[in-house]
Amino acid sequence: WSNFVSPVNEKAWKSFVYWWLSANGYDYGQNLSRVVFTDGPSDGGIDVVAWPLENQARNDLLVVQSKYFREPPTAKDILRFRQAIDALNGPLDAFHGWLAGCRMQLHPIYRRLREDRRRLRFILISPSRFPTATKRALLTRGIEVQDANYLANLERNFVEGRTPRLDEIRIRNTSKPRLVAGSNGTRVWIFTAPVREFGVAFEKHGNVLFAGNIRYALRGQTAKRVRTGMLDTLENAPDEFVFSHNGVTISGESIKQRGDGTVMRSATIVNGAQTVSYLGSPKVMPYLLHNRACVIVKFVEVDDVEKLNDIESKVAFRSNNQNKVEPSDLMIELPSLVSLQRHFRRQGVHLERKKGEQKLHFGELAIAKERLAQVLAAAESSRGAVQGKSKQALFQDSAQRLFGDHDASEEVRNEALAWTRVDEVFRMTIGQFSNSRRRKRAQLAELASLRVFHKVIRSIGLRGAFLRAMARWEEKSPLIEGFLEKACKVVIAALLRISSDQKKNEPAFYKSLASVRPAVQSATWRSKRKIRRHYAEYLG
């Protein structure tokens, strides 16, 4: 974790905590007020408190004791943490007695914890090795332990951009798992489970259930039709749900039956994200309270952990029929893309690396990796603008190079961010065209317009000045947006005039390099003077 970029210039142990939060999916970025370091004299045995972000799938409130030592915490440290937990969860008199021994400025924080105690997760983290017996004893008291073994795996996940999977998924009231197939260290188990239990699991864990999936729950008309059908079956024919639904597929390292339930270790849902997230939504959970509906569950048990991710991708690719898996879905662990996403996040922009991935904050600018590939390709060349019309073709050819080229340094990462903002302003400007026919024509020309704009600012010697201005987006955004809106209208007008003069079918016109390349050259020549004037007016 030493290469982690700490949000602030903090001490080593605080940087370690920030890294740990990011690696566990709690990436607070610039919203550091949600993390409170309570460590110090009379801290009550608690070092860190972290509230969930406003748009975070997981609703947990983290109460952490962090020991940044190679040796495990002492018995005294653990006892103080246990006393804090007992006070927060126990009788009010005991809480007040414990609170009296804590610093006065911590009292409001700990009272708030007490009020939200049903959402609390108590976690002990340390880059040391804990005896197995100690970890087991702490777990029985509701304390999660993340020691050196866990942190090593967490670091691998962090470097590769993976969401850390749950240590275990527990589903109650299941049938007995039955082994139905096995080959080369991989076995398939089948059982049935109440749909309500999956709703409860999503309510508790959120998108972390799908950590190993290549995408989260999808949106769109197909997803809407499927969800409408599920709700109708749950309301009117719950006993038939198990016959009508394809089932949920889970992969992991082991499966065991405990009592009336099933426990799956290091598990993740690789097919069924749409179903499970829908079952766990607030509007559906009331229908499941006394519902008899069940679903078939297939568990793929994999002995070799190194093969787990490969098998999960194959399962997801082969079993998704309603929304087929695209080449871009399989490129979520590309190191340069992971790095770009983290850089964008630090600048307040959400790069959707995995489809369905939620923003960290409401209202922030967002761009999907598929669109980013189109934008970077279009800005690079006329050929890229044409290739971008078939965006999945980019992920079979040049997307990996594009992301790699734009992750080589801080400067080129900022350039990728700048083009993301340019694309957003161009698209918004085009969307405001009042004439619907002209608006549709302009939307066809948008990728080519990015190429024209890039050629113009480079040919008139403004590229460097423009990128420097884009780096000051937060303080100059109204001026930059004004310039970009004017530039967009100039470039689009030139392109539409050229395509109109050609009297060709315009969708075909913008998909052909033979027509786009000369159109870009001509539009660049026509746009130079006006764009230079607009730059001087807004940013000069």
Coordinates of C-alpha atoms in Angstrom, one line a residue:
W1 CA 0.0 0.0 0.0
S2 CA 3.1 2.3 0.1
N3 CA 2.2 3.6 -3.5
F4 CA -1.2 4.7 -2.3
V5 CA -1.9 8.5 -2.8
S6 CA -3.1 9.7 0.6
P7 CA -5.8 12.4 0.3
V8 CA -3.8 14.6 2.7
N9 CA -0.3 14.8 4.1
E10 CA -0.9 12.5 7.0
K11 CA 1.2 10.3 9.3
A12 CA 1.9 6.8 8.2
W13 CA -0.7 5.1 10.3
K14 CA -3.4 7.5 9.1
S15 CA -2.4 7.0 5.5
F16 CA -2.6 3.2 6.2
V17 CA -6.2 3.7 7.4
Y18 CA -7.2 5.8 4.3
W19 CA -5.7 3.1 2.1
W20 CA -7.6 0.4 4.0
L21 CA -10.9 2.4 3.6
S22 CA -10.3 2.8 -0.2
A23 CA -9.3 -0.9 -0.6
N24 CA -12.5 -1.9 1.1
G25 CA -14.7 0.2 -1.2
Y26 CA -15.1 3.2 1.1
D27 CA -13.2 5.6 -1.1
Y28 CA -13.9 9.0 0.6
G29 CA -11.7 11.0 -1.8
Q30 CA -12.2 14.7 -1.0
N31 CA -15.1 14.1 1.4
L32 CA -12.8 13.5 4.4
S33 CA -15.3 14.9 6.9
R34 CA -17.0 11.5 6.9
V35 CA -13.8 10.0 8.5
V36 CA -13.1 11.0 12.1
F37 CA -9.8 10.0 13.9
T38 CA -10.6 9.6 17.6
D39 CA -7.3 8.1 18.6
G40 CA -5.5 9.8 21.5
P41 CA -5.8 10.1 25.3
S42 CA -9.1 8.8 26.7
D43 CA -10.4 7.7 23.3
G44 CA -12.4 4.8 24.8
G45 CA -10.5 2.2 22.8
I46 CA -11.7 3.5 19.4
D47 CA -9.3 4.9 16.8
V48 CA -11.4 5.7 13.7
V49 CA -15.1 6.2 12.9
A50 CA -16.2 6.4 9.3
W51 CA -19.7 7.2 8.2
P52 CA -21.0 5.9 4.8
L53 CA -21.0 8.3 1.8
E54 CA -24.3 9.8 0.6
N55 CA -24.5 7.5 -2.5
Q56 CA -22.7 4.4 -1.1
A57 CA -24.4 1.0 -1.7
R58 CA -23.2 -0.2 1.8
N59 CA -24.9 1.6 4.7
D60 CA -22.5 0.4 7.3
L61 CA -21.0 2.7 9.9
L62 CA -17.4 1.6 10.6
V63 CA -15.9 1.6 14.1
V64 CA -12.3 0.7 13.9
Q65 CA -9.3 0.0 16.1
S66 CA -6.1 0.2 14.1
K67 CA -2.8 -1.0 15.4
Y68 CA 0.0 -0.1 12.9
F69 CA 2.5 -2.6 14.4
R70 CA 4.1 -5.8 13.3
E71 CA 3.0 -7.4 16.6
P72 CA -0.7 -8.1 17.3
P73 CA -2.5 -5.8 19.7
T74 CA -2.0 -6.5 23.3
A75 CA -4.7 -8.1 25.5
K76 CA -5.3 -4.7 27.1
D77 CA -5.9 -3.1 23.6
I78 CA -8.4 -5.8 22.7
L79 CA -10.1 -5.5 26.1
R80 CA -10.6 -1.7 25.7
F81 CA -12.1 -2.3 22.2
R82 CA -14.5 -4.9 23.6
Q83 CA -15.5 -2.6 26.4
A84 CA -16.3 0.1 23.9
I85 CA -18.5 -2.3 21.9
D86 CA -20.3 -3.5 25.1
A87 CA -20.9 0.1 26.1
L88 CA -22.3 1.1 22.6
N89 CA -24.6 -2.0 22.4
G90 CA -25.4 -2.4 26.1
P91 CA -27.6 -0.7 28.7
L92 CA -27.8 3.1 28.7
D93 CA -26.3 3.4 32.3
A94 CA -23.3 1.3 31.2
F95 CA -22.8 3.5 28.1
H96 CA -22.9 6.7 30.2
G97 CA -20.4 5.2 32.6
W98 CA -18.0 4.4 29.7
L99 CA -18.6 7.7 28.1
A100 CA -17.5 9.6 31.3
G101 CA -14.0 8.2 30.8
C102 CA -13.7 9.5 27.2
R103 CA -12.6 13.0 26.1
M104 CA -15.3 15.6 26.1
Q105 CA -15.0 16.4 22.4
L106 CA -15.7 12.7 21.5
H107 CA -19.0 12.6 23.4
P108 CA -21.2 13.8 20.5
I109 CA -19.6 11.3 18.1
Y110 CA -20.1 8.4 20.5
R111 CA -23.7 9.4 21.3
R112 CA -24.3 9.3 17.5
L113 CA -22.8 5.9 17.3
R114 CA -25.0 4.7 20.1
E115 CA -28.1 6.0 18.2
D116 CA -27.0 4.2 15.0
R117 CA -25.8 1.0 16.7
R118 CA -27.8 -1.3 14.4
R119 CA -25.6 -0.2 11.5
L120 CA -22.2 -0.5 13.3
R121 CA -19.4 -2.8 12.0
F122 CA -16.6 -3.3 14.6
I123 CA -13.3 -4.0 12.9
L124 CA -9.8 -4.5 14.2
I125 CA -7.0 -4.0 11.6
S126 CA -3.3 -4.6 11.9
P127 CA -0.5 -5.6 9.5
S128 CA 0.5 -8.3 12.0
R129 CA -0.5 -12.0 12.2
F130 CA -3.2 -13.0 14.7
P131 CA -3.4 -16.5 16.2
T132 CA -6.4 -18.4 14.7
A133 CA -7.9 -19.0 18.1
T134 CA -7.8 -15.2 18.9
K135 CA -9.5 -14.3 15.6
R136 CA -12.2 -16.9 16.2
A137 CA -12.8 -15.6 19.7
L138 CA -13.1 -12.0 18.5
L139 CA -15.4 -13.0 15.7
T140 CA -17.8 -14.7 18.2
R141 CA -18.0 -11.3 19.9
G142 CA -18.9 -9.5 16.7
I143 CA -15.4 -8.1 15.9
E144 CA -14.0 -8.5 12.4
V145 CA -10.3 -9.1 12.2
Q146 CA -8.2 -8.0 9.2
D147 CA -4.6 -9.0 9.8
A148 CA -1.6 -9.5 7.6
N149 CA -3.0 -12.4 5.7
Y150 CA -6.2 -10.6 4.9
L151 CA -4.4 -7.3 4.1
A152 CA -2.1 -9.1 1.6
N153 CA -5.0 -10.3 -0.4
L154 CA -6.7 -6.9 0.0
E155 CA -3.6 -5.2 -1.5
R156 CA -3.7 -7.5 -4.5
N157 CA -7.4 -6.6 -5.0
F158 CA -6.6 -2.9 -4.6
V159 CA -3.8 -3.0 -7.3
E160 CA -6.1 -4.8 -9.7
G161 CA -9.1 -2.6 -9.0
R162 CA -11.2 -5.5 -7.6
T163 CA -13.9 -4.9 -5.0
P164 CA -12.9 -7.1 -2.0
R165 CA -15.2 -10.1 -1.8
L166 CA -17.1 -11.0 1.3
D167 CA -15.4 -13.3 3.7
E168 CA -18.6 -15.4 3.6
I169 CA -22.2 -15.2 2.5
R170 CA -24.8 -16.8 4.8
I171 CA -28.2 -17.8 3.4
R172 CA -30.8 -19.1 5.9
N173 CA -33.6 -21.7 5.4
T174 CA -32.0 -23.4 2.4
S175 CA -32.3 -26.9 1.2
K176 CA -29.3 -29.2 1.6
P177 CA -26.6 -28.5 -1.1
R178 CA -26.1 -31.4 -3.4
L179 CA -23.0 -32.0 -5.5
V180 CA -24.0 -32.4 -9.2
A181 CA -20.7 -32.2 -11.1
G182 CA -17.0 -31.9 -10.6
S183 CA -13.8 -31.6 -12.6
N184 CA -10.1 -30.4 -12.2
G185 CA -10.6 -28.9 -8.7
T186 CA -13.9 -27.3 -9.5
R187 CA -17.3 -28.6 -8.2
V188 CA -20.9 -27.5 -8.7
W189 CA -23.5 -27.6 -5.9
I190 CA -27.2 -27.0 -6.2
F191 CA -29.7 -25.9 -3.6
T192 CA -32.8 -23.8 -3.2
A193 CA -33.2 -20.7 -1.0
P194 CA -36.0 -18.3 -0.1
V195 CA -35.9 -15.1 -2.3
R196 CA -36.3 -13.1 0.9
E197 CA -32.9 -14.2 2.2
F198 CA -31.3 -12.8 -0.9
G199 CA -33.2 -9.5 -0.4
V200 CA -31.9 -9.4 3.2
A201 CA -28.3 -10.1 2.0
F202 CA -28.4 -7.3 -0.4
E203 CA -30.0 -5.0 2.2
K204 CA -27.0 -5.8 4.4
H205 CA -24.1 -6.0 2.0
G206 CA -25.2 -4.1 -1.2
N207 CA -23.0 -4.3 -4.3
V208 CA -20.2 -6.1 -2.4
L209 CA -22.2 -9.3 -3.1
F210 CA -21.2 -8.9 -6.7
A211 CA -17.4 -8.2 -6.1
G212 CA -16.3 -10.9 -8.5
N213 CA -18.9 -10.2 -11.2
I214 CA -17.8 -8.4 -14.3
R215 CA -20.7 -5.9 -13.9
Y216 CA -23.4 -4.8 -11.4
A217 CA -27.1 -4.8 -11.9
L218 CA -27.9 -3.2 -15.3
R219 CA -30.5 -0.6 -16.2
G220 CA -32.6 -0.2 -19.4
Q221 CA -35.8 -1.6 -20.9
T222 CA -34.8 -5.3 -20.7
A223 CA -34.0 -5.0 -17.0
K224 CA -37.3 -3.2 -16.4
R225 CA -39.3 -5.9 -18.1
V226 CA -37.6 -8.7 -16.2
R227 CA -38.2 -6.9 -12.9
T228 CA -41.8 -6.3 -13.7
G229 CA -42.2 -10.0 -14.4
M230 CA -40.5 -11.0 -11.1
L231 CA -42.8 -8.7 -9.1
D232 CA -45.9 -10.1 -10.8
T233 CA -44.8 -13.6 -10.0
L234 CA -44.0 -12.8 -6.4
E235 CA -47.4 -11.2 -5.9
N236 CA -49.6 -13.6 -7.7
A237 CA -47.8 -17.0 -8.0
P238 CA -44.9 -17.1 -5.5
D239 CA -44.8 -21.0 -5.6
E240 CA -44.0 -20.8 -9.3
F241 CA -41.1 -18.4 -8.9
V242 CA -38.6 -21.3 -8.7
F243 CA -39.9 -22.7 -12.0
S244 CA -39.9 -19.3 -13.8
H245 CA -36.5 -18.0 -12.7
N246 CA -33.1 -19.0 -14.2
G247 CA -31.5 -19.0 -10.8
V248 CA -28.6 -17.4 -9.1
T249 CA -25.0 -18.5 -9.6
I250 CA -22.4 -18.0 -6.9
S251 CA -18.7 -18.8 -6.9
G252 CA -16.3 -19.2 -4.0
E253 CA -13.8 -21.3 -2.2
S254 CA -16.0 -23.5 -0.1
I255 CA -19.6 -24.3 0.9
K256 CA -21.0 -25.8 4.1
Q257 CA -24.4 -26.3 5.6
R258 CA -24.8 -25.0 9.1
G259 CA -28.1 -25.7 10.9
D260 CA -30.9 -24.7 8.5
G261 CA -28.7 -22.5 6.4
T262 CA -25.7 -22.5 4.0
V263 CA -22.4 -20.7 4.3
M264 CA -20.3 -19.9 1.3
R265 CA -16.7 -18.7 1.9
S266 CA -15.0 -16.0 -0.1
A267 CA -18.1 -15.9 -2.3
T268 CA -19.5 -13.6 -4.9
I269 CA -22.6 -13.7 -7.1
V270 CA -21.5 -14.0 -10.7
N271 CA -25.0 -14.3 -12.3
G272 CA -28.1 -12.9 -10.8
A273 CA -27.0 -9.4 -9.8
Q274 CA -30.1 -7.9 -11.3
T275 CA -32.4 -10.3 -9.4
V276 CA -30.7 -9.9 -6.0
S277 CA -30.4 -6.1 -6.2
Y278 CA -34.1 -5.9 -7.1
L279 CA -35.2 -8.3 -4.3
G280 CA -33.2 -6.1 -1.8
S281 CA -34.8 -2.8 -3.0
P282 CA -37.1 -1.0 -0.4
K283 CA -40.1 -1.3 -2.7
V284 CA -39.8 -5.1 -3.0
M285 CA -38.8 -6.2 0.5
P286 CA -42.3 -5.7 2.0
Y287 CA -43.6 -8.3 -0.5
L288 CA -41.1 -10.8 0.7
L289 CA -41.9 -10.7 4.4
H290 CA -44.1 -13.8 4.4
N291 CA -43.5 -14.9 0.8
R292 CA -42.9 -18.6 -0.1
A293 CA -41.0 -17.9 -3.3
C294 CA -37.7 -19.7 -3.7
V295 CA -34.9 -19.6 -6.2
I296 CA -32.5 -22.2 -7.4
V297 CA -28.8 -21.5 -6.4
K298 CA -25.8 -22.9 -8.2
F299 CA -22.5 -22.7 -6.3
V300 CA -19.3 -23.2 -8.2
E301 CA -16.6 -24.3 -5.7
V302 CA -13.0 -23.6 -6.8
D303 CA -10.0 -25.1 -5.0
D304 CA -7.4 -23.0 -6.7
V305 CA -7.9 -19.3 -5.7
E306 CA -5.8 -18.2 -8.7
K307 CA -8.3 -19.7 -11.1
L308 CA -11.3 -18.2 -9.3
N309 CA -11.4 -14.9 -11.2
D310 CA -11.0 -16.6 -14.6
I311 CA -13.8 -19.0 -13.9
E312 CA -16.1 -16.2 -12.7
S313 CA -15.5 -14.3 -16.0
K314 CA -16.3 -17.4 -18.0
V315 CA -19.5 -18.1 -16.0
A316 CA -20.7 -14.5 -16.4
F317 CA -19.8 -14.4 -20.1
R318 CA -21.6 -17.7 -20.9
S319 CA -24.7 -17.4 -18.7
N320 CA -26.0 -13.9 -19.4
N321 CA -28.6 -14.2 -22.1
Q322 CA -30.8 -11.2 -21.5
N323 CA -27.9 -8.7 -21.7
K324 CA -25.0 -10.2 -23.5
V325 CA -21.5 -9.7 -22.2
E326 CA -19.5 -7.3 -24.4
P327 CA -15.7 -7.2 -24.9
S328 CA -15.6 -4.0 -22.8
D329 CA -17.2 -5.9 -19.8
L330 CA -14.1 -8.2 -19.7
M331 CA -11.6 -5.3 -19.5
I332 CA -12.4 -4.1 -16.0
E333 CA -9.1 -5.2 -14.4
L334 CA -6.8 -3.4 -16.9
P335 CA -4.2 -1.7 -14.6
S336 CA -4.1 1.6 -16.6
L337 CA -7.9 1.8 -16.4
V338 CA -7.9 1.1 -12.7
S339 CA -5.3 3.9 -12.3
L340 CA -7.3 6.3 -14.5
Q341 CA -10.5 5.7 -12.4
R342 CA -8.7 6.6 -9.2
H343 CA -7.2 9.7 -10.7
F344 CA -10.7 10.8 -12.0
R345 CA -12.1 10.1 -8.6
R346 CA -9.6 12.4 -6.9
Q347 CA -10.8 15.1 -9.3
G348 CA -14.5 14.6 -8.5
V349 CA -15.3 12.7 -11.7
H350 CA -16.8 9.2 -11.8
L351 CA -15.3 6.8 -14.4
E352 CA -17.6 3.8 -14.6
R353 CA -15.2 1.0 -14.9
K354 CA -17.7 -1.8 -14.2
K355 CA -21.2 -1.4 -15.7
G356 CA -23.7 -0.4 -13.1
E357 CA -21.0 1.0 -10.7
Q358 CA -22.5 3.7 -8.5
K359 CA -21.2 7.2 -8.2
L360 CA -19.6 8.1 -4.9
H361 CA -21.5 11.4 -4.7
F362 CA -24.8 12.5 -6.2
G363 CA -24.6 14.9 -9.1
E364 CA -20.9 14.4 -10.0
L365 CA -19.8 14.2 -13.6
A366 CA -19.7 10.6 -14.8
I367 CA -18.4 8.8 -17.9
A368 CA -18.4 5.1 -18.8
K369 CA -15.2 3.5 -19.9
E370 CA -16.8 2.7 -23.3
R371 CA -17.5 6.4 -23.8
L372 CA -14.1 7.4 -22.6
A373 CA -12.5 5.1 -25.2
Q374 CA -14.7 6.7 -27.9
V375 CA -13.7 10.3 -26.8
L376 CA -10.0 9.6 -26.6
A377 CA -10.0 7.8 -29.9
A378 CA -11.9 10.6 -31.6
A379 CA -9.6 13.3 -30.2
E380 CA -6.6 11.3 -31.4
S381 CA -7.4 10.9 -35.1
S382 CA -10.1 10.9 -37.8
R383 CA -9.8 7.1 -37.9
G384 CA -10.5 7.0 -34.2
A385 CA -13.6 9.1 -34.7
V386 CA -14.9 6.6 -37.2
Q387 CA -13.9 3.6 -35.1
G388 CA -15.7 5.1 -32.2
K389 CA -19.0 4.7 -33.9
S390 CA -18.6 1.0 -33.2
K391 CA -17.4 1.4 -29.6
Q392 CA -17.0 -2.4 -28.9
A393 CA -14.6 -2.6 -31.8
L394 CA -12.3 -0.3 -29.8
F395 CA -12.2 -2.9 -27.0
Q396 CA -11.1 -5.5 -29.5
D397 CA -8.4 -3.3 -30.8
S398 CA -7.2 0.0 -29.5
A399 CA -8.9 0.7 -26.1
Q400 CA -6.1 -0.9 -24.1
R401 CA -3.5 1.2 -25.8
L402 CA -5.6 4.4 -25.4
F403 CA -6.0 3.8 -21.7
G404 CA -2.3 3.0 -21.3
D405 CA -1.2 6.1 -23.2
H406 CA -3.4 8.3 -21.1
D407 CA -2.1 6.8 -17.8
A408 CA 1.6 7.3 -18.5
S409 CA 1.9 10.5 -16.3
E410 CA -0.1 13.0 -14.3
E411 CA -0.1 15.3 -17.3
V412 CA -1.8 12.8 -19.7
R413 CA -4.2 11.7 -17.0
N414 CA -5.3 15.3 -16.7
E415 CA -5.6 15.5 -20.5
A416 CA -8.0 12.5 -20.4
L417 CA -10.0 14.3 -17.7
A418 CA -10.1 17.4 -19.9
W419 CA -11.5 15.6 -22.9
T420 CA -14.1 14.0 -20.6
R421 CA -15.3 17.5 -19.7
V422 CA -15.1 18.7 -23.3
D423 CA -17.3 15.8 -24.3
E424 CA -19.8 16.5 -21.6
V425 CA -20.1 20.2 -22.6
F426 CA -20.4 19.3 -26.4
R427 CA -23.1 16.7 -25.7
M428 CA -25.1 19.1 -23.5
T429 CA -24.8 21.9 -26.1
I430 CA -26.0 19.6 -28.9
G431 CA -28.8 18.4 -26.7
Q432 CA -30.1 22.0 -26.4
F433 CA -30.5 22.5 -30.1
S434 CA -34.2 23.4 -30.6
N435 CA -34.5 21.9 -34.1
S436 CA -34.9 18.2 -33.6
R437 CA -33.6 17.3 -37.1
R438 CA -30.5 19.4 -36.6
R439 CA -30.0 18.0 -33.2
K440 CA -30.0 14.4 -34.5
R441 CA -27.6 15.3 -37.3
A442 CA -25.3 17.0 -34.7
Q443 CA -25.4 14.0 -32.5
L444 CA -24.1 11.9 -35.4
A445 CA -21.3 14.4 -35.9
E446 CA -20.2 14.7 -32.3
L447 CA -17.2 12.3 -32.3
A448 CA -15.9 14.0 -35.5
S449 CA -16.5 17.4 -33.8
L450 CA -14.1 16.4 -31.0
R451 CA -11.4 15.7 -33.6
V452 CA -12.0 19.0 -35.3
F453 CA -11.8 20.9 -32.1
H454 CA -8.5 19.1 -31.2
K455 CA -7.0 19.9 -34.6
V456 CA -8.1 23.6 -34.3
I457 CA -6.6 24.3 -30.9
R458 CA -3.4 22.6 -31.9
S459 CA -3.1 24.3 -35.3
I460 CA -3.6 27.8 -33.8
G461 CA -1.2 27.2 -30.9
L462 CA -3.7 27.1 -28.1
R463 CA -3.6 23.5 -27.1
G464 CA -1.2 24.0 -24.1
A465 CA -3.0 27.1 -22.9
F466 CA -6.4 25.3 -23.2
L467 CA -5.3 22.3 -21.2
R468 CA -3.9 24.6 -18.5
A469 CA -7.2 26.4 -18.3
M470 CA -9.0 23.0 -18.0
A471 CA -6.8 22.2 -15.0
R472 CA -8.4 25.2 -13.3
W473 CA -11.9 23.9 -14.0
E474 CA -13.2 24.4 -10.4
E475 CA -12.4 28.1 -10.4
K476 CA -13.0 28.9 -14.1
S477 CA -15.8 26.5 -15.1
P478 CA -18.3 29.1 -16.3
L479 CA -15.8 30.8 -18.6
I480 CA -14.5 27.4 -19.9
E481 CA -18.0 26.2 -20.5
G482 CA -18.9 29.4 -22.3
F483 CA -15.9 29.0 -24.7
L484 CA -16.7 25.2 -25.3
E485 CA -20.3 25.9 -26.1
K486 CA -19.4 28.5 -28.7
A487 CA -16.6 26.3 -30.1
C488 CA -19.0 23.3 -30.3
K489 CA -21.6 25.4 -32.3
V490 CA -18.9 26.6 -34.7
V491 CA -17.5 23.1 -35.3
I492 CA -20.9 21.4 -35.6
A493 CA -22.1 24.1 -38.1
A494 CA -19.0 23.5 -40.3
L495 CA -19.4 19.7 -40.2
L496 CA -23.1 19.7 -40.9
R497 CA -22.6 22.1 -43.8
I498 CA -20.0 19.7 -45.3
S499 CA -22.1 16.6 -44.8
S500 CA -25.1 18.3 -46.3
D501 CA -23.1 19.4 -49.4
Q502 CA -22.1 15.7 -49.9
K503 CA -25.8 14.8 -50.1
K504 CA -25.1 11.4 -48.5
N505 CA -26.9 9.3 -45.9
E506 CA -25.4 11.0 -42.8
P507 CA -25.1 7.9 -40.5
A508 CA -23.0 6.3 -43.3
F509 CA -21.1 9.5 -43.8
Y510 CA -19.8 9.6 -40.2
K511 CA -18.9 5.9 -40.3
S512 CA -16.6 6.2 -43.3
L513 CA -13.0 7.3 -43.0
A514 CA -13.2 8.3 -46.7
S515 CA -15.8 11.0 -45.9
V516 CA -14.9 11.9 -42.3
R517 CA -11.2 12.7 -42.9
P518 CA -11.7 15.4 -45.6
A519 CA -14.7 16.7 -43.6
V520 CA -12.5 17.1 -40.5
Q521 CA -9.8 18.9 -42.5
S522 CA -12.3 21.2 -44.1
A523 CA -14.1 22.0 -40.9
T524 CA -10.8 22.7 -39.1
W525 CA -9.9 25.2 -41.7
R526 CA -13.4 26.9 -41.6
S527 CA -13.4 27.0 -37.7
K528 CA -10.0 28.4 -36.9
R529 CA -10.8 32.1 -37.0
K530 CA -14.0 32.0 -34.9
I531 CA -12.6 29.6 -32.3
R532 CA -9.5 31.9 -31.8
R533 CA -11.9 34.8 -31.3
H534 CA -14.1 33.0 -28.8
Y535 CA -11.0 31.9 -26.9
A536 CA -9.8 35.5 -26.6
E537 CA -13.3 36.5 -25.5
Y538 CA -13.6 34.0 -22.7
L539 CA -10.1 32.8 -21.7
G540 CA -7.6 35.1 -23.3

